[in-house]
Structures are given as structure tokens and as C-alpha cells.
Amino acid sequence: MNEEGKKKNFNFFKRTEGIKSKDFEKGYKKYESKAREYFNDKEKVKDLFNNAKQKAETNKDALEEVAEKLQLLLAALQAWFKGTYKEIPKKSIIIIIASIIYFVSPVDLIPDMIPGFGYIDDAAVIAFVIKQIAEDLEKFKLWKETNNDWNTDEAYTK
């Protein structure tokens, strides 16, 4: 990582010092039961995916420090709801859905409308989720690399 990247990551975590990691975990957990409902309705998941993709694109500057991780979660979710990747466990999909519901919610631990701070909690939740399902995401990344014909834009519908 270059010096600028290290500085950005340091600044990001410096801004979260007043918030405990269990606050992020608790914030995420309250979305888990809603995620279970979504799991059984792929149209709802598709709408959620589209909303998250749009929000990520609209706020890419604010999310730059976690954009790659968010894109990985969205790609895994998309591959699952399209049925092109079936190896990811149900628990991991529910965790991904919960984090994406959290991400699209404008009013969460730190409301998104607070300039400079509104996406800190979203980024922390994304980082928490990546850590929780790292092994499954590594398997997905390998699958994605070996399936060159899989297109992430294909399922994105406006």
C-alpha cells in the first residue's frame, strides 16, 4: 500500500475512535432478521442490490476506502441471486444481505447525511462482514477469476 493509502486508512480509523466495534456489530445485528426475510425473496434481494449499487456509485468519493470490499460483497450477492454461484453458505448470504440493508439505510448508527462522518459506520460494518466471511469470499474470488464469462453488470437493472 502506498503512503497515501496508509494515511487514508489511518484517518478513517482515527475517525471511528469514539465508537466501539461492538456498537458496529450491534448495529449490523439488528438487520440480520430482516436479511432472513430477504433471503427467501430474490426479487427483494435484486431491488436491494440495485439500491446499494446506485448508492455506492452516487457516494463513491465518501466510500473510496471500502469501495473494493463493498463491490466484492455486491458481486457475491449478485452471483448468488442470479444462481451463477451456488457454493456460498446460507449464513454468509444472510450476513451479506444484512450488511447491504444496513448500508442502504440512511438512518443507522451514524446517519448518512452527516458530512464527513455519515459513512464511517457503513464502512466499519462492511469491514466487519468481510472479516466474518473472509474464507467464503476468498472462494468466491477464486471462482470469479476462473469464470471470465461472468459479468457483474448483467444483473444490474435500473
Short mmCIF file of N, CA and C in Angstrom, two decimals, residues 30-125:
data_model
loop_
_atom_site.label_atom_id
_atom_site.label_comp_id
_atom_site.label_asym_id
_atom_site.label_seq_id
_atom_site.Cartn_x
_atom_site.Cartn_y
_atom_site.Cartn_z
N LYS A 30 -29.00 -5.94 14.18
CA LYS A 30 -30.44 -5.65 14.14
C LYS A 30 -31.02 -5.79 12.73
N TYR A 31 -30.16 -5.86 11.72
CA TYR A 31 -30.61 -6.05 10.35
C TYR A 31 -30.62 -7.51 9.93
N GLU A 32 -30.10 -8.37 10.79
CA GLU A 32 -29.99 -9.78 10.44
C GLU A 32 -31.35 -10.47 10.26
N SER A 33 -32.33 -10.16 11.12
CA SER A 33 -33.64 -10.81 10.97
C SER A 33 -34.33 -10.35 9.69
N LYS A 34 -34.13 -9.09 9.33
CA LYS A 34 -34.69 -8.60 8.07
C LYS A 34 -34.02 -9.31 6.89
N ALA A 35 -32.74 -9.60 7.02
CA ALA A 35 -32.00 -10.29 5.97
C ALA A 35 -32.55 -11.68 5.73
N ARG A 36 -32.98 -12.33 6.80
CA ARG A 36 -33.57 -13.67 6.66
C ARG A 36 -34.83 -13.63 5.81
N GLU A 37 -35.62 -12.56 5.96
CA GLU A 37 -36.81 -12.39 5.13
C GLU A 37 -36.43 -12.20 3.66
N TYR A 38 -35.42 -11.37 3.43
CA TYR A 38 -34.95 -11.12 2.07
C TYR A 38 -34.43 -12.39 1.42
N PHE A 39 -33.78 -13.23 2.20
CA PHE A 39 -33.18 -14.44 1.67
C PHE A 39 -34.18 -15.27 0.88
N ASN A 40 -35.42 -15.27 1.31
CA ASN A 40 -36.46 -16.08 0.66
C ASN A 40 -37.19 -15.35 -0.46
N ASP A 41 -36.78 -14.13 -0.77
CA ASP A 41 -37.43 -13.35 -1.82
C ASP A 41 -36.35 -12.71 -2.71
N LYS A 42 -35.99 -13.41 -3.77
CA LYS A 42 -34.88 -12.94 -4.61
C LYS A 42 -35.20 -11.63 -5.33
N GLU A 43 -36.47 -11.33 -5.54
CA GLU A 43 -36.82 -10.03 -6.13
C GLU A 43 -36.47 -8.90 -5.16
N LYS A 44 -36.73 -9.12 -3.88
CA LYS A 44 -36.35 -8.13 -2.86
C LYS A 44 -34.83 -7.97 -2.83
N VAL A 45 -34.12 -9.08 -2.96
CA VAL A 45 -32.66 -9.04 -2.96
C VAL A 45 -32.17 -8.27 -4.19
N LYS A 46 -32.79 -8.51 -5.32
CA LYS A 46 -32.40 -7.81 -6.54
C LYS A 46 -32.62 -6.30 -6.39
N ASP A 47 -33.76 -5.90 -5.82
CA ASP A 47 -34.02 -4.48 -5.56
C ASP A 47 -32.98 -3.90 -4.59
N LEU A 48 -32.68 -4.66 -3.54
CA LEU A 48 -31.68 -4.23 -2.57
C LEU A 48 -30.33 -4.05 -3.25
N PHE A 49 -29.96 -5.01 -4.07
CA PHE A 49 -28.71 -4.93 -4.83
C PHE A 49 -28.66 -3.66 -5.67
N ASN A 50 -29.73 -3.41 -6.41
CA ASN A 50 -29.78 -2.23 -7.28
C ASN A 50 -29.69 -0.94 -6.47
N ASN A 51 -30.38 -0.88 -5.33
CA ASN A 51 -30.32 0.30 -4.48
C ASN A 51 -28.91 0.52 -3.94
N ALA A 52 -28.27 -0.57 -3.52
CA ALA A 52 -26.91 -0.48 -2.98
C ALA A 52 -25.93 -0.07 -4.07
N LYS A 53 -26.07 -0.64 -5.25
CA LYS A 53 -25.18 -0.30 -6.36
C LYS A 53 -25.31 1.19 -6.70
N GLN A 54 -26.53 1.67 -6.73
CA GLN A 54 -26.77 3.09 -7.03
C GLN A 54 -26.19 3.98 -5.93
N LYS A 55 -26.41 3.62 -4.67
CA LYS A 55 -25.89 4.42 -3.55
C LYS A 55 -24.37 4.41 -3.56
N ALA A 56 -23.77 3.28 -3.86
CA ALA A 56 -22.31 3.18 -3.91
C ALA A 56 -21.75 4.07 -5.02
N GLU A 57 -22.41 4.09 -6.17
CA GLU A 57 -21.94 4.92 -7.28
C GLU A 57 -22.12 6.40 -6.96
N THR A 58 -23.24 6.76 -6.37
CA THR A 58 -23.53 8.14 -6.03
C THR A 58 -22.57 8.68 -4.97
N ASN A 59 -22.14 7.82 -4.06
CA ASN A 59 -21.30 8.24 -2.94
C ASN A 59 -19.89 7.65 -3.00
N LYS A 60 -19.40 7.41 -4.20
CA LYS A 60 -18.11 6.73 -4.34
C LYS A 60 -16.96 7.49 -3.69
N ASP A 61 -17.01 8.81 -3.67
CA ASP A 61 -15.93 9.56 -3.03
C ASP A 61 -15.91 9.33 -1.52
N ALA A 62 -17.07 9.31 -0.91
CA ALA A 62 -17.16 9.09 0.55
C ALA A 62 -16.81 7.65 0.92
N LEU A 63 -16.98 6.74 -0.02
CA LEU A 63 -16.77 5.32 0.25
C LEU A 63 -15.46 4.77 -0.28
N GLU A 64 -14.61 5.64 -0.81
CA GLU A 64 -13.43 5.16 -1.53
C GLU A 64 -12.57 4.20 -0.72
N GLU A 65 -12.54 4.35 0.60
CA GLU A 65 -11.68 3.49 1.42
C GLU A 65 -12.20 2.06 1.53
N VAL A 66 -13.48 1.84 1.26
CA VAL A 66 -14.04 0.48 1.34
C VAL A 66 -14.74 0.08 0.05
N ALA A 67 -14.59 0.87 -0.98
CA ALA A 67 -15.31 0.62 -2.24
C ALA A 67 -15.04 -0.78 -2.79
N GLU A 68 -13.80 -1.20 -2.77
CA GLU A 68 -13.45 -2.52 -3.32
C GLU A 68 -14.11 -3.64 -2.51
N LYS A 69 -14.13 -3.50 -1.20
CA LYS A 69 -14.76 -4.51 -0.34
C LYS A 69 -16.27 -4.54 -0.56
N LEU A 70 -16.86 -3.37 -0.68
CA LEU A 70 -18.30 -3.30 -0.94
C LEU A 70 -18.62 -3.94 -2.28
N GLN A 71 -17.82 -3.67 -3.30
CA GLN A 71 -18.05 -4.26 -4.62
C GLN A 71 -17.95 -5.78 -4.57
N LEU A 72 -17.04 -6.30 -3.75
CA LEU A 72 -16.93 -7.75 -3.61
C LEU A 72 -18.19 -8.33 -2.98
N LEU A 73 -18.71 -7.67 -1.94
CA LEU A 73 -19.96 -8.14 -1.32
C LEU A 73 -21.11 -8.09 -2.32
N LEU A 74 -21.19 -7.01 -3.08
CA LEU A 74 -22.26 -6.88 -4.07
C LEU A 74 -22.13 -7.93 -5.17
N ALA A 75 -20.91 -8.19 -5.60
CA ALA A 75 -20.71 -9.21 -6.65
C ALA A 75 -21.11 -10.60 -6.15
N ALA A 76 -20.75 -10.91 -4.91
CA ALA A 76 -21.12 -12.22 -4.35
C ALA A 76 -22.64 -12.34 -4.22
N LEU A 77 -23.27 -11.26 -3.78
CA LEU A 77 -24.72 -11.25 -3.64
C LEU A 77 -25.38 -11.43 -5.02
N GLN A 78 -24.88 -10.72 -5.98
CA GLN A 78 -25.43 -10.79 -7.32
C GLN A 78 -25.28 -12.20 -7.92
N ALA A 79 -24.10 -12.77 -7.76
CA ALA A 79 -23.88 -14.11 -8.30
C ALA A 79 -24.80 -15.12 -7.62
N TRP A 80 -25.07 -14.92 -6.33
CA TRP A 80 -25.97 -15.82 -5.62
C TRP A 80 -27.41 -15.66 -6.13
N PHE A 81 -27.92 -14.43 -6.20
CA PHE A 81 -29.34 -14.30 -6.58
C PHE A 81 -29.59 -14.63 -8.04
N LYS A 82 -28.55 -14.54 -8.86
CA LYS A 82 -28.70 -14.96 -10.26
C LYS A 82 -28.57 -16.46 -10.42
N GLY A 83 -28.03 -17.11 -9.39
CA GLY A 83 -27.86 -18.55 -9.45
C GLY A 83 -26.59 -19.00 -10.15
N THR A 84 -25.68 -18.07 -10.44
CA THR A 84 -24.44 -18.44 -11.12
C THR A 84 -23.37 -18.94 -10.14
N TYR A 85 -23.50 -18.59 -8.87
CA TYR A 85 -22.56 -19.08 -7.85
C TYR A 85 -23.38 -19.64 -6.70
N LYS A 86 -23.27 -20.94 -6.50
CA LYS A 86 -24.11 -21.62 -5.51
C LYS A 86 -23.33 -22.18 -4.33
N GLU A 87 -22.03 -21.92 -4.28
CA GLU A 87 -21.18 -22.52 -3.26
C GLU A 87 -21.13 -21.73 -1.96
N ILE A 88 -21.72 -20.57 -1.92
CA ILE A 88 -21.65 -19.74 -0.72
C ILE A 88 -22.72 -20.19 0.28
N PRO A 89 -22.36 -20.39 1.54
CA PRO A 89 -23.33 -20.86 2.53
C PRO A 89 -24.45 -19.85 2.81
N LYS A 90 -25.59 -20.37 3.19
CA LYS A 90 -26.75 -19.54 3.51
C LYS A 90 -26.40 -18.49 4.56
N LYS A 91 -25.68 -18.90 5.58
CA LYS A 91 -25.31 -17.97 6.66
C LYS A 91 -24.52 -16.77 6.11
N SER A 92 -23.61 -17.02 5.19
CA SER A 92 -22.81 -15.95 4.61
C SER A 92 -23.66 -15.01 3.76
N ILE A 93 -24.60 -15.57 3.02
CA ILE A 93 -25.50 -14.73 2.22
C ILE A 93 -26.35 -13.86 3.13
N ILE A 94 -26.84 -14.41 4.22
CA ILE A 94 -27.64 -13.62 5.16
C ILE A 94 -26.80 -12.50 5.76
N ILE A 95 -25.56 -12.79 6.08
CA ILE A 95 -24.66 -11.76 6.61
C ILE A 95 -24.44 -10.66 5.57
N ILE A 96 -24.23 -11.06 4.31
CA ILE A 96 -24.05 -10.06 3.25
C ILE A 96 -25.32 -9.23 3.09
N ILE A 97 -26.47 -9.88 3.03
CA ILE A 97 -27.74 -9.15 2.87
C ILE A 97 -27.93 -8.17 4.03
N ALA A 98 -27.66 -8.60 5.25
CA ALA A 98 -27.81 -7.73 6.42
C ALA A 98 -26.91 -6.50 6.30
N SER A 99 -25.69 -6.71 5.86
CA SER A 99 -24.77 -5.57 5.73
C SER A 99 -25.20 -4.61 4.63
N ILE A 100 -25.77 -5.15 3.56
CA ILE A 100 -26.24 -4.29 2.47
C ILE A 100 -27.50 -3.54 2.89
N ILE A 101 -28.38 -4.18 3.65
CA ILE A 101 -29.55 -3.47 4.19
C ILE A 101 -29.06 -2.32 5.07
N TYR A 102 -28.08 -2.60 5.92
CA TYR A 102 -27.50 -1.56 6.77
C TYR A 102 -26.94 -0.43 5.91
N PHE A 103 -26.21 -0.79 4.88
CA PHE A 103 -25.60 0.20 4.00
C PHE A 103 -26.63 1.10 3.34
N VAL A 104 -27.72 0.54 2.84
CA VAL A 104 -28.71 1.37 2.13
C VAL A 104 -29.60 2.17 3.09
N SER A 105 -29.62 1.80 4.35
CA SER A 105 -30.42 2.53 5.33
C SER A 105 -29.76 3.89 5.64
N PRO A 106 -30.47 4.98 5.39
CA PRO A 106 -29.87 6.30 5.64
C PRO A 106 -29.74 6.63 7.14
N VAL A 107 -30.57 5.99 7.95
CA VAL A 107 -30.54 6.27 9.38
C VAL A 107 -30.07 5.01 10.09
N ASP A 108 -28.79 5.02 10.47
CA ASP A 108 -28.20 3.88 11.18
C ASP A 108 -27.39 4.45 12.34
N LEU A 109 -26.35 3.78 12.74
CA LEU A 109 -25.57 4.23 13.90
C LEU A 109 -25.11 5.68 13.73
N ILE A 110 -24.59 6.02 12.56
CA ILE A 110 -24.24 7.40 12.22
C ILE A 110 -25.02 7.73 10.95
N PRO A 111 -26.03 8.60 11.04
CA PRO A 111 -26.84 8.90 9.86
C PRO A 111 -25.99 9.36 8.68
N ASP A 112 -26.31 8.85 7.49
CA ASP A 112 -25.53 9.11 6.28
C ASP A 112 -25.46 10.60 5.91
N MET A 113 -26.43 11.38 6.36
CA MET A 113 -26.46 12.78 5.96
C MET A 113 -25.47 13.66 6.71
N ILE A 114 -24.73 13.11 7.67
CA ILE A 114 -23.74 13.88 8.40
C ILE A 114 -22.47 13.95 7.55
N PRO A 115 -22.15 15.13 7.01
CA PRO A 115 -21.00 15.26 6.11
C PRO A 115 -19.68 14.83 6.78
N GLY A 116 -18.92 14.04 6.05
CA GLY A 116 -17.62 13.60 6.54
C GLY A 116 -17.65 12.43 7.50
N PHE A 117 -18.80 12.13 8.07
CA PHE A 117 -18.88 11.06 9.06
C PHE A 117 -19.96 10.03 8.76
N GLY A 118 -20.91 10.38 7.92
CA GLY A 118 -22.09 9.55 7.71
C GLY A 118 -21.85 8.15 7.19
N TYR A 119 -20.72 7.93 6.56
CA TYR A 119 -20.45 6.60 6.02
C TYR A 119 -19.41 5.83 6.82
N ILE A 120 -18.95 6.40 7.91
CA ILE A 120 -17.95 5.72 8.74
C ILE A 120 -18.50 4.41 9.28
N ASP A 121 -19.72 4.44 9.79
CA ASP A 121 -20.30 3.21 10.34
C ASP A 121 -20.56 2.18 9.25
N ASP A 122 -20.99 2.65 8.08
CA ASP A 122 -21.22 1.73 6.96
C ASP A 122 -19.91 1.02 6.59
N ALA A 123 -18.84 1.79 6.53
CA ALA A 123 -17.53 1.22 6.20
C ALA A 123 -17.08 0.23 7.26
N ALA A 124 -17.34 0.55 8.52
CA ALA A 124 -16.95 -0.35 9.60
C ALA A 124 -17.76 -1.65 9.55
N VAL A 125 -19.03 -1.55 9.24
CA VAL A 125 -19.87 -2.75 9.12
C VAL A 125 -19.40 -3.60 7.95
#
